[in-house]
PDB file of C-alpha atoms in Angstrom:
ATOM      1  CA  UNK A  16       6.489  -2.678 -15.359  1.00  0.00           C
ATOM      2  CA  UNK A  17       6.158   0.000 -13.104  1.00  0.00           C
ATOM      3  CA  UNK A  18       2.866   2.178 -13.751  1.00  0.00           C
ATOM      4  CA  UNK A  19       3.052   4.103 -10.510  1.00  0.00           C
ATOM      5  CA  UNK A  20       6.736   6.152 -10.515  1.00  0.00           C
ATOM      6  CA  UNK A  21       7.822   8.220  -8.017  1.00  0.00           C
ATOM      7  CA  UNK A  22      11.341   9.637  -9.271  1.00  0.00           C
ATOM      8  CA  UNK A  23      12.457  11.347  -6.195  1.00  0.00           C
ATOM      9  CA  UNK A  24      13.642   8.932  -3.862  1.00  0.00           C
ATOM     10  CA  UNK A  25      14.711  11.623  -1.535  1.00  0.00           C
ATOM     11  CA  UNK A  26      13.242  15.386  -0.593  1.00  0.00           C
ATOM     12  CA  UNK A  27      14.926  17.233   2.425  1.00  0.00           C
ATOM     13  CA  UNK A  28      12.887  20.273   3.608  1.00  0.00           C
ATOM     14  CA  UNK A  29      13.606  23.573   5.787  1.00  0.00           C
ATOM     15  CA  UNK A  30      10.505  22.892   8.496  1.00  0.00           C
ATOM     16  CA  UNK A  31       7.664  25.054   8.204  1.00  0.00           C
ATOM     17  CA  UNK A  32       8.619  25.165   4.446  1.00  0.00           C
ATOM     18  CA  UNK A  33       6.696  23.377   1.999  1.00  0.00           C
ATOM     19  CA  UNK A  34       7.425  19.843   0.663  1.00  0.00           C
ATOM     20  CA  UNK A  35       6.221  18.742  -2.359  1.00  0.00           C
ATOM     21  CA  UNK A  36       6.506  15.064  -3.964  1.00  0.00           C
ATOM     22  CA  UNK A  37       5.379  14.123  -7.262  1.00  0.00           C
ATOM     23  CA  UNK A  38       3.980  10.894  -8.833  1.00  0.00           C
ATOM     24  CA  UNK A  39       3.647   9.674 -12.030  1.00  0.00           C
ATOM     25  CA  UNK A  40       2.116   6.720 -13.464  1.00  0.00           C
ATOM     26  CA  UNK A  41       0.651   5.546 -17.205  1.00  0.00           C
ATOM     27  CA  UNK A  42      -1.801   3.741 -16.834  1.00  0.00           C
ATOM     28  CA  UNK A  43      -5.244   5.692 -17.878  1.00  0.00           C
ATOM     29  CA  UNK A  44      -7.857   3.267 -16.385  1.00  0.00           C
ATOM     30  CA  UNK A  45      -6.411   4.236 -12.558  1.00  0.00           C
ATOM     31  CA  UNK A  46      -9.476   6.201 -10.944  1.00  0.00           C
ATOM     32  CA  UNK A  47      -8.254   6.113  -7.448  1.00  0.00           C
ATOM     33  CA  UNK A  48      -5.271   7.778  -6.108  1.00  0.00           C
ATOM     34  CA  UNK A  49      -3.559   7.507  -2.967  1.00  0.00           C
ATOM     35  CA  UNK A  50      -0.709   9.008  -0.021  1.00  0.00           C
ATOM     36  CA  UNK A  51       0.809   6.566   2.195  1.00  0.00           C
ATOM     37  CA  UNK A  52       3.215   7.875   5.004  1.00  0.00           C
ATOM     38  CA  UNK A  53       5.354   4.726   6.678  1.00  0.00           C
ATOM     39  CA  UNK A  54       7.959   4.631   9.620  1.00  0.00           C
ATOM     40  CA  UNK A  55      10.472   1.931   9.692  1.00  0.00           C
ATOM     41  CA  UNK A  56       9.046  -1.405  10.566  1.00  0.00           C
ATOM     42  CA  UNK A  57       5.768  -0.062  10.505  1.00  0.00           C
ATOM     43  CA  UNK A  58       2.686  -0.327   7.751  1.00  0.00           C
ATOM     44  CA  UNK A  59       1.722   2.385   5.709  1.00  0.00           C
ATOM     45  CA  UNK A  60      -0.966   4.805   7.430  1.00  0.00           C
ATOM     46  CA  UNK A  61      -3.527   6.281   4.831  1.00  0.00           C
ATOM     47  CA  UNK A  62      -3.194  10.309   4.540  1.00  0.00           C
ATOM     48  CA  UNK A  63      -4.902  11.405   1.561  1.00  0.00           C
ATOM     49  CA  UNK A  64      -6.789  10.312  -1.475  1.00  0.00           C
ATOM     50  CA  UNK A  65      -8.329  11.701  -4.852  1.00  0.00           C
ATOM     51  CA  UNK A  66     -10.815  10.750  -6.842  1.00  0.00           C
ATOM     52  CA  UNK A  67      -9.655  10.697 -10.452  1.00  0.00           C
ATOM     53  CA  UNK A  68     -12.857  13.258 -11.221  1.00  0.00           C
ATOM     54  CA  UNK A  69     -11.262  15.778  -9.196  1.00  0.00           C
ATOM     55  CA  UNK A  70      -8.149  18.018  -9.438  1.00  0.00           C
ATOM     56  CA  UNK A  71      -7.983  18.526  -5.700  1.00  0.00           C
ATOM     57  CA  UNK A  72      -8.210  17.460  -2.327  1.00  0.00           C
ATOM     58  CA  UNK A  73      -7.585  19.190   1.223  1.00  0.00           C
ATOM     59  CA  UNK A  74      -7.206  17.932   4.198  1.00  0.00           C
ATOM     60  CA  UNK A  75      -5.392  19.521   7.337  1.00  0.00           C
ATOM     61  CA  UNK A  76      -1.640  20.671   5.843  1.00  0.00           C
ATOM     62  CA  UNK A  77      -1.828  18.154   2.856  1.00  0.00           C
ATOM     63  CA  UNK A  78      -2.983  18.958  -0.335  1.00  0.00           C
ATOM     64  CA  UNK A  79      -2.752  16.568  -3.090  1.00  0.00           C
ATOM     65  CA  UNK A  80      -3.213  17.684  -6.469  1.00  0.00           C
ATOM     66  CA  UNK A  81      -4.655  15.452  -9.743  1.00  0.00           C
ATOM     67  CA  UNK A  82      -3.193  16.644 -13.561  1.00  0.00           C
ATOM     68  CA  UNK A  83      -5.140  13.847 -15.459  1.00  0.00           C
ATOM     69  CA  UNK A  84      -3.885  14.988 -18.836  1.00  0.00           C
ATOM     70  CA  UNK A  85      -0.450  14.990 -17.721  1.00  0.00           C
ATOM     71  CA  UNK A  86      -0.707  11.846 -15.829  1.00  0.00           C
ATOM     72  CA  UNK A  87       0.741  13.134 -12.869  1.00  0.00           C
ATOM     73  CA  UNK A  88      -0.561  13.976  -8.951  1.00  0.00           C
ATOM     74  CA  UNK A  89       1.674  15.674  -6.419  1.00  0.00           C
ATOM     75  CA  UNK A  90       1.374  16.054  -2.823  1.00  0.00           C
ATOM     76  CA  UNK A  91       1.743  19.162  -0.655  1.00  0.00           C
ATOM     77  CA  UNK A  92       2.369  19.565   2.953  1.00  0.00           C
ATOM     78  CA  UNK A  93       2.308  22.883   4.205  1.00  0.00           C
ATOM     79  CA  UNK A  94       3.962  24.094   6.782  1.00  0.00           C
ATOM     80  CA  UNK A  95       6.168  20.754   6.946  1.00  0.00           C
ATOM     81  CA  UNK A  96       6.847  19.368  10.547  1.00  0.00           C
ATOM     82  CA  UNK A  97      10.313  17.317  11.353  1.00  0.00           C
ATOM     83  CA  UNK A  98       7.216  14.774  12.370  1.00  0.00           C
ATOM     84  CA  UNK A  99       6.595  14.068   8.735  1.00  0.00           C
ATOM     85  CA  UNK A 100      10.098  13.061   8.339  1.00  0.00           C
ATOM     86  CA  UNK A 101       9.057   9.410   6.374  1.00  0.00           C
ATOM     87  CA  UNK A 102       9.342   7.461   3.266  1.00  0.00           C
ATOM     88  CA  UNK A 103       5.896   8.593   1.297  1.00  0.00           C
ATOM     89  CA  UNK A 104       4.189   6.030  -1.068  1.00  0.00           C
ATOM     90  CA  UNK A 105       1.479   6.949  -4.277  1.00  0.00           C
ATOM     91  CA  UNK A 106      -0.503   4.280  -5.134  1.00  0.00           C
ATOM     92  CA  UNK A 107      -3.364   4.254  -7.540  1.00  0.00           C
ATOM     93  CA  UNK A 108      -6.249   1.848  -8.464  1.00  0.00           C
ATOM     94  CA  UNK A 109      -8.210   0.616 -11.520  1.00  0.00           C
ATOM     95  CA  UNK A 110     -11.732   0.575 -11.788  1.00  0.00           C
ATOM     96  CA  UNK A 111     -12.750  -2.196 -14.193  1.00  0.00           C
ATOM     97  CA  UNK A 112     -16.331  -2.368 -15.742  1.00  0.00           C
ATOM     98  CA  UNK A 113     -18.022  -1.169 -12.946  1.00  0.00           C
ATOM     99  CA  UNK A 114     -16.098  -2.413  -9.921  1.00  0.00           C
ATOM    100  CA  UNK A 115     -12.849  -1.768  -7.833  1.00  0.00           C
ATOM    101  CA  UNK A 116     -10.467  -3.985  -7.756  1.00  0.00           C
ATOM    102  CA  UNK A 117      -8.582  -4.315  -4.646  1.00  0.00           C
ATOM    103  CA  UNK A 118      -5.402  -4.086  -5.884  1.00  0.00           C
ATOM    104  CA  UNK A 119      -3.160  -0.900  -5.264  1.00  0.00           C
ATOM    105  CA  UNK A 120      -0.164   0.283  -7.624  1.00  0.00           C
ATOM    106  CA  UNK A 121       2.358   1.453  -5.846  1.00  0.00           C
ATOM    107  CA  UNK A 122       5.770   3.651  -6.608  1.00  0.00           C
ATOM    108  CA  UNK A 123       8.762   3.067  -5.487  1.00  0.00           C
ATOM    109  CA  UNK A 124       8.335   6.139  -2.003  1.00  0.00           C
ATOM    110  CA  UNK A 125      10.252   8.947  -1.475  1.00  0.00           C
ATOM    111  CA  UNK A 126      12.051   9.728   1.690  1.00  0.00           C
ATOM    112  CA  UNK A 127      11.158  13.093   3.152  1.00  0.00           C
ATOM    113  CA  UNK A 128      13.380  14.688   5.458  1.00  0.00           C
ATOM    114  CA  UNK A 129      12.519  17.618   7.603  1.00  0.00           C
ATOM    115  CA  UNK A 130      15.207  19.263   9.222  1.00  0.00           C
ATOM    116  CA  UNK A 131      14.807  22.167  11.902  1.00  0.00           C
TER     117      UNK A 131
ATOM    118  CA  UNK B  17     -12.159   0.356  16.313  1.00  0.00           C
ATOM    119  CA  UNK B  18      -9.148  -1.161  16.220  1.00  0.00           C
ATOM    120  CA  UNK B  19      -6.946  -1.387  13.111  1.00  0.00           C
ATOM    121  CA  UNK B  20      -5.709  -4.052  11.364  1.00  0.00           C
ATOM    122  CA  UNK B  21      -3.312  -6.509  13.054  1.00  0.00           C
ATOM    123  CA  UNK B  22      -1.144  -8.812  11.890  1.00  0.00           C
ATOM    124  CA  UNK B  23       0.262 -12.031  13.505  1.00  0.00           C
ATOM    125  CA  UNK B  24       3.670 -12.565  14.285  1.00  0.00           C
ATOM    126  CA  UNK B  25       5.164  -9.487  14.298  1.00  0.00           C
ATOM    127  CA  UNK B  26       8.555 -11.090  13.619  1.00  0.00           C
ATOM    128  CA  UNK B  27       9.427 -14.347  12.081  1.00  0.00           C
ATOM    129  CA  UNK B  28      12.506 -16.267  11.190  1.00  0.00           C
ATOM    130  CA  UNK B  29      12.906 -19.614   9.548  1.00  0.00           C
ATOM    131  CA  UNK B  30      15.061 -21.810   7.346  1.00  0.00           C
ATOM    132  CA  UNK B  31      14.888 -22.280   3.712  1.00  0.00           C
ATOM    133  CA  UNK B  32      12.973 -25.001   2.442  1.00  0.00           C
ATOM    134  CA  UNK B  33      10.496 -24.599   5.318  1.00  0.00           C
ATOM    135  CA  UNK B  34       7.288 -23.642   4.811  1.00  0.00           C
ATOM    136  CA  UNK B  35       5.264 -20.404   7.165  1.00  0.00           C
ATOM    137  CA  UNK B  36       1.940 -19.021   8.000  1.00  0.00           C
ATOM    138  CA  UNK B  37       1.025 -15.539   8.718  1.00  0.00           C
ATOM    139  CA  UNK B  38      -2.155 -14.230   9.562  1.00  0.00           C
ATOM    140  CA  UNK B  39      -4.001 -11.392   9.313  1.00  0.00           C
ATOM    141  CA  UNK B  40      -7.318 -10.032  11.232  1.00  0.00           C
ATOM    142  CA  UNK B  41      -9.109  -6.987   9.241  1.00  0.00           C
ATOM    143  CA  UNK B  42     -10.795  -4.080  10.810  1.00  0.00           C
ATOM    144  CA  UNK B  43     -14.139  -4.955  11.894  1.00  0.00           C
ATOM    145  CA  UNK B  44     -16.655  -4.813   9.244  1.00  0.00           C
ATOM    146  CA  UNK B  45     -14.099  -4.978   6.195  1.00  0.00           C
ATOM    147  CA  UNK B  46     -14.598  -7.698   3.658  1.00  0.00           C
ATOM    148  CA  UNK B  47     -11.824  -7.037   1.358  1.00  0.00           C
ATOM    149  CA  UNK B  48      -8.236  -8.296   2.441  1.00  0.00           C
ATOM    150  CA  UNK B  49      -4.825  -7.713   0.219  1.00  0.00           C
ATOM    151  CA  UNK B  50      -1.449  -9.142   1.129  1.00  0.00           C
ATOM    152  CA  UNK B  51       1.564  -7.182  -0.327  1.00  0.00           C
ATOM    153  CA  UNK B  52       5.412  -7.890   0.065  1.00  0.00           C
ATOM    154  CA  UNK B  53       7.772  -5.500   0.503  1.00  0.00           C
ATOM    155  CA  UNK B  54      11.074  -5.698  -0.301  1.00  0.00           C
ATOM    156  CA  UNK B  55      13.836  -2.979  -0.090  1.00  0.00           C
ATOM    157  CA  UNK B  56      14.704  -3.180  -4.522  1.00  0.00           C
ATOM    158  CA  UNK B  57      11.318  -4.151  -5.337  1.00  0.00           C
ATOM    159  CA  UNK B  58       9.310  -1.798  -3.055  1.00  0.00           C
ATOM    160  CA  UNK B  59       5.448  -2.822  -2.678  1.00  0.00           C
ATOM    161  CA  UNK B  60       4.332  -5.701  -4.396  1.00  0.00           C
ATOM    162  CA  UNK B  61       0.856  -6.778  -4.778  1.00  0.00           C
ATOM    163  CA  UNK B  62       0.368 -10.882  -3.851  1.00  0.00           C
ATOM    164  CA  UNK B  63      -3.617 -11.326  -3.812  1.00  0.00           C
ATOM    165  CA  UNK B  64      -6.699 -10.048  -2.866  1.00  0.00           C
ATOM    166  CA  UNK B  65      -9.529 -11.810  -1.192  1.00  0.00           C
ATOM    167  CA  UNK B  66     -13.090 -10.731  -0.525  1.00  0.00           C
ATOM    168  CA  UNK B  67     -16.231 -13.156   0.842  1.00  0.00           C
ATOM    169  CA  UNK B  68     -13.483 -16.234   1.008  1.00  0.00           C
ATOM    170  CA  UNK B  69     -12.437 -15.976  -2.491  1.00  0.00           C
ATOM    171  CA  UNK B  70      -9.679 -14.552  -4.202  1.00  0.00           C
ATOM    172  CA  UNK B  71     -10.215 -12.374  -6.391  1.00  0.00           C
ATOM    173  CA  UNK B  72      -6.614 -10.292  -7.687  1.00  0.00           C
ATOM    174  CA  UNK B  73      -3.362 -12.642  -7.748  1.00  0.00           C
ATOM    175  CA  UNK B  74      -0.308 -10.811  -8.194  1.00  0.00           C
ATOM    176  CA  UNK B  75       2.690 -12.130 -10.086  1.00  0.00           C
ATOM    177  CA  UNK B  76       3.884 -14.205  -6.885  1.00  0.00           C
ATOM    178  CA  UNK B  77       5.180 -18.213  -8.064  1.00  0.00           C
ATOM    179  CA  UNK B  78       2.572 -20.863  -6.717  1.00  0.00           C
ATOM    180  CA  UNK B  79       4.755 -21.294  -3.511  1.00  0.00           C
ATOM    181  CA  UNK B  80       2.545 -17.879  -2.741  1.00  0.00           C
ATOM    182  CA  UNK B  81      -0.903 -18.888  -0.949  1.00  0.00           C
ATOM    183  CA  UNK B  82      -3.508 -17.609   0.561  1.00  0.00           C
ATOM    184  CA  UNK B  83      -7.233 -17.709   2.042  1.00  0.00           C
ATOM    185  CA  UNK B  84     -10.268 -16.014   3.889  1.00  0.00           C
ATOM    186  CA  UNK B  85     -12.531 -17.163   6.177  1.00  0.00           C
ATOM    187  CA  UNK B  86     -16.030 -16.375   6.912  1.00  0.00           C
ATOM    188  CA  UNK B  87     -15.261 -13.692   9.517  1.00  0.00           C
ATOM    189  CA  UNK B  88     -12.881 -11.819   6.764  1.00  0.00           C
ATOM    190  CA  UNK B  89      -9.727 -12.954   8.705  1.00  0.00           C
ATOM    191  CA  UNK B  90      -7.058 -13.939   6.060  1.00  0.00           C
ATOM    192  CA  UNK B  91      -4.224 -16.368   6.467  1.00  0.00           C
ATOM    193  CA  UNK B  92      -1.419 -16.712   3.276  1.00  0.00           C
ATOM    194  CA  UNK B  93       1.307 -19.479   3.369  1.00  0.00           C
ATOM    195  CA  UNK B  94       4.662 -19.516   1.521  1.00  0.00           C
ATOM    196  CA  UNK B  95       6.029 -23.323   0.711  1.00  0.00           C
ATOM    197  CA  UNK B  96       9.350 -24.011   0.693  1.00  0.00           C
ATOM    198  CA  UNK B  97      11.217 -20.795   1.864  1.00  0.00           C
ATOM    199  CA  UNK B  98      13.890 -19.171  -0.319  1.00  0.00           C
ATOM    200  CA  UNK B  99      16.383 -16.349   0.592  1.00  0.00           C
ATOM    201  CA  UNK B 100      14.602 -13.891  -1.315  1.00  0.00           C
ATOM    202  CA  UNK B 101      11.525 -14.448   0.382  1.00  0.00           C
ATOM    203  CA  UNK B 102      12.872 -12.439   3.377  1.00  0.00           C
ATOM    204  CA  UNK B 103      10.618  -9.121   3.295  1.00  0.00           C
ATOM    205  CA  UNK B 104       7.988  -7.101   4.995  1.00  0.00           C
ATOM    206  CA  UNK B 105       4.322  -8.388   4.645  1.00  0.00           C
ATOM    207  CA  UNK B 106       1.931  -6.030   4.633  1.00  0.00           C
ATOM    208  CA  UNK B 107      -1.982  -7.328   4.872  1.00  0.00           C
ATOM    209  CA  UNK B 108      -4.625  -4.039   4.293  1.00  0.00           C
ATOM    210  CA  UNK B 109      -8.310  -4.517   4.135  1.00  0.00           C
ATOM    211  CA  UNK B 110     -10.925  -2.174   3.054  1.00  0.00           C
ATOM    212  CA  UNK B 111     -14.661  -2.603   3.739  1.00  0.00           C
ATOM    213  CA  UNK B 112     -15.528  -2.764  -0.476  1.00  0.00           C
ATOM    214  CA  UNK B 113     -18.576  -1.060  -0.474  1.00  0.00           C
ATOM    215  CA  UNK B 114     -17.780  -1.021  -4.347  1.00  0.00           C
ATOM    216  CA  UNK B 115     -17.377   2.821  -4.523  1.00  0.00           C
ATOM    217  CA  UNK B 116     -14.119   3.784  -6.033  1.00  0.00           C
ATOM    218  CA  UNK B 117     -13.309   6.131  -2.709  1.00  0.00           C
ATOM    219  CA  UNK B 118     -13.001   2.455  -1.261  1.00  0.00           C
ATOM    220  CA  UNK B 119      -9.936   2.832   1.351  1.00  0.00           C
ATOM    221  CA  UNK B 120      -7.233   0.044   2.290  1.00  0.00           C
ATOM    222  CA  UNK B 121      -5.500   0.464   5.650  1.00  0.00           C
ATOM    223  CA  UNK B 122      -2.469  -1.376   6.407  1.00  0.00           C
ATOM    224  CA  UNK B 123      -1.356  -3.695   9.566  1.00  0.00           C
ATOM    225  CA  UNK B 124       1.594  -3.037  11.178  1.00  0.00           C
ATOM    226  CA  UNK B 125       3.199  -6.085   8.953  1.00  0.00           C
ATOM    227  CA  UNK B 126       5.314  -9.340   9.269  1.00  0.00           C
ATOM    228  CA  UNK B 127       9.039  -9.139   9.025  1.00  0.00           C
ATOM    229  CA  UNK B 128      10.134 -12.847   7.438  1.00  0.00           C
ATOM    230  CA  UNK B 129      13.785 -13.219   7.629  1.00  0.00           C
ATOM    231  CA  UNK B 130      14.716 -16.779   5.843  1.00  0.00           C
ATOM    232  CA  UNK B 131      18.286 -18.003   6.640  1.00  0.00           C
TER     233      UNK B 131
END
């Protein structure tokens, strides 16, 4: 059952434009969202997060954007670099009666290419 | 402060045999989660441990172990290998303050190849 979806598994991008990749998930209790960027053979580095009491959150070139209602969060890099060329994971997180659970949801990535 | 790191790197063994891998969390993080990664099934949650205990299993068979020890490091142990065990294992620890902006960040992971 997958409550974290990422339908794209592939964006290619004209660098300096703008990439965006979308999540969805269906679960109502997640509070905690997350951007993971990974290499080949490498773990998953931490780029962004959102609290689910927010609708946005900045940080450098990425942007990630909450729609609660719609169940839905996208990320936005702007200007993309060919050095963001990776597979991108959402995950998201409950919070149950009071207390985080370490446990991440996570979609299935999408592979962003950025080509010069 | 140096990041999470995972030990081996690379692994490959036998089916039927059994293997360790370990994990040592960023300094000061309490929480450690193990997750598999597999190219069809993507990330998978296997368990969660925080002050030696587990606290989150995934939906891993009982062949799937694990355990903390009093400085946070975490080991897990898979029993008699199968083929499909082959994947990336990814440990991440957080430091579990308890505020929902808690943050996991990922080792470098174990690739398992069983033949």
């Amino acid at each position: 059952d997958q409550q974290v979806k990422q339908n794209s598994p592939s964006l290619s991008v004209q660098e300096g434009r703008i990439s965006i990749l979308n999540c969805d998930y269906t679960n109502s209790m997640f509070d905690y969202f997350l951007w993971y960027k990974k290499y080949p053979a490498e773990g998953p580095t931490f780029l962004i997060s959102i609290s689910s009491i927010k609708d946005k959150n900045e940080d450098g070139r990425f942007t990630v954007f909450l729609n609660k209602s719609a169940k839905h969060l996208s990320l936005h890099i702007v200007p993309s670099q060919p050095g963001d060329s990776a597979v991108y994971f959402c995950a998201a997180r409950i919070r149950f009666r009071g207390s985080t659970l370490g446990r991440l949801y996570f979609g299935r990535g999408t592979q962003l290419t950025v080509w010069p | 402060k140096a990041g999470v790191t995972q030990t081996p790197r690379y692994l490959i063994k036998t089916r039927g045999q059994q293997v360790t891998l370990s994990c040592s969390p960023i300094s000061g993080h309490r929480s450690v989660s193990w997750y598999q990664q597999t190219p069809g099934q993507g990330l998978q949650f296997l368990f969660e441990y925080f002050s030696e205990t587990q606290r989150n299993k995934g939906n891993f068979p009982g062949r799937f172990s694990g355990r903390q020890f009093s400085n946070s490091r975490s080991e897990m142990n898979v029993s008699t290998l199968e083929l499909g065990d082959s994947a990336l294992y990814l440990c991440a620890s957080s430091y579990d303050q308890g505020a929902s902006t808690d943050t996991q960040y990922f080792g470098p992971g174990t690739r398992l190849t069983v033949l």
